[in-house]
């Protein structure tokens, strides 16, 4: 399905005319902006729930951060090519799921991308494309096949020295999922965790309507083309319309194919709807690398997953069950 407009997403809130109200707090967590929204009858109760969500997100950051030298992720990276590292079942499961997404996307998604040499610069300092041999060498240590899992011993081993894993492409989504689950278990019937664009929703607005996302042109954010309901699921958008370089008339995005070392081309925005923000986060990035035809076809084979892809010409391609009327 093809249309011609550009997508940017934001949530649209209903009017506060019922006994329950929407309470929201914005703060910096995991190095990014988080917006935590809950529906509650009293502000003091809502603030307590928001505090609980913050504590949970901070716990996850300590577990998966590659910047914290004391984290289990950092220990895995330091032990690459040396020895396996025993980790918590939670981290082991997250890494196993990440490997599963790598297999699903034929390596377009790969948490060992952290091993890549940062040879592409998107700050205006690049004057030429890196040499082919330099690009090839930049991904020599990347490869999810070399992440060795021992379920019985709960260990992770990176086969080659210099390998690293990182959760930049799904960590915030996972944090959003876990914060949502925690709040549901505490009795919060409705809310949104927005982890810097990785959004997960549950329940309904105080007026009984579904949470909705606005489909909007990022160059004209006041003009929404459509509203789409988001019912107990996550929505994530990846974009490169602000971070790219152009050489010889070709546009190169900041999203690098971990298999080749070359930037993805052809797509400027990818939005994914999925049951979990973790999966939506990983797939949104993967679609850039897979390309619109392969990406849409792959999404159409996945139950409960939908996508909206915008190419560099401004044309929009959607998965089978996305209905947009403009």
CSV table of N, CA and C in Angstrom, one decimal, residues 20 24 28 31 38 40 42 44-45 92 117 142-143 203 208 223 240 246 248 250 273 288 299 316 322:
chain,number,residue,atom,x,y,z
A,20,UNK,N,-11.4,10.3,37.0
A,20,UNK,CA,-9.9,10.1,36.9
A,20,UNK,C,-9.3,11.1,36.0
A,24,UNK,N,1.2,13.3,34.3
A,24,UNK,CA,2.4,13.0,33.5
A,24,UNK,C,3.6,13.7,34.1
A,28,UNK,N,14.8,12.8,32.6
A,28,UNK,CA,15.9,12.1,31.8
A,28,UNK,C,16.3,10.9,32.5
A,31,UNK,N,19.9,8.3,29.8
A,31,UNK,CA,20.4,9.2,28.9
A,31,UNK,C,19.5,9.8,27.9
A,38,UNK,N,0.2,8.3,33.8
A,38,UNK,CA,-0.7,7.4,34.4
A,38,UNK,C,-2.1,8.0,34.6
A,40,UNK,N,-5.2,8.3,37.1
A,40,UNK,CA,-5.5,8.0,38.5
A,40,UNK,C,-6.5,9.0,39.0
A,42,UNK,N,-6.2,10.6,42.1
A,42,UNK,CA,-5.6,11.6,42.9
A,42,UNK,C,-4.1,11.8,42.4
A,44,UNK,N,-1.5,12.6,44.3
A,44,UNK,CA,-0.5,12.0,45.2
A,44,UNK,C,-0.3,10.5,44.9
A,45,UNK,N,-1.4,9.8,44.5
A,45,UNK,CA,-1.4,8.4,44.1
A,45,UNK,C,-0.6,8.2,42.8
A,92,UNK,N,20.1,-12.7,30.5
A,92,UNK,CA,20.2,-13.8,29.6
A,92,UNK,C,19.0,-13.9,28.7
A,117,UNK,N,33.6,-0.2,14.5
A,117,UNK,CA,34.4,1.1,14.6
A,117,UNK,C,33.6,2.2,14.0
A,142,UNK,N,31.8,-7.8,14.4
A,142,UNK,CA,30.3,-7.9,14.6
A,142,UNK,C,29.8,-9.3,14.1
A,143,UNK,N,28.9,-9.8,14.8
A,143,UNK,CA,28.3,-11.1,14.4
A,143,UNK,C,27.5,-11.8,15.5
A,203,UNK,N,-4.7,0.2,28.7
A,203,UNK,CA,-6.0,0.8,29.2
A,203,UNK,C,-6.5,1.9,28.2
A,208,UNK,N,-12.9,7.1,28.4
A,208,UNK,CA,-13.2,5.8,27.8
A,208,UNK,C,-12.8,5.5,26.4
A,223,UNK,N,-0.3,19.8,11.4
A,223,UNK,CA,-1.2,19.2,10.4
A,223,UNK,C,-1.2,17.7,10.5
A,240,UNK,N,15.6,9.2,10.1
A,240,UNK,CA,16.9,9.7,9.7
A,240,UNK,C,16.9,11.0,9.0
A,246,UNK,N,25.3,13.3,2.6
A,246,UNK,CA,25.0,13.1,1.2
A,246,UNK,C,26.4,13.2,0.4
A,248,UNK,N,27.8,12.4,-3.6
A,248,UNK,CA,27.5,12.1,-5.0
A,248,UNK,C,26.0,11.9,-5.3
A,250,UNK,N,23.8,10.8,-3.3
A,250,UNK,CA,23.2,9.7,-2.5
A,250,UNK,C,23.2,10.1,-1.0
A,273,UNK,N,4.2,-0.9,15.0
A,273,UNK,CA,3.3,-1.2,16.1
A,273,UNK,C,3.4,-2.7,16.4
A,288,UNK,N,15.0,-0.1,8.3
A,288,UNK,CA,15.9,0.7,7.5
A,288,UNK,C,16.9,-0.1,6.8
A,299,UNK,N,7.3,-8.0,7.9
A,299,UNK,CA,6.3,-7.6,8.9
A,299,UNK,C,4.9,-8.3,8.6
A,316,UNK,N,4.8,6.6,1.1
A,316,UNK,CA,4.5,5.8,2.3
A,316,UNK,C,4.0,4.4,1.9
A,322,UNK,N,-2.7,-2.0,8.2
A,322,UNK,CA,-2.7,-0.6,8.6
A,322,UNK,C,-3.7,0.1,7.6
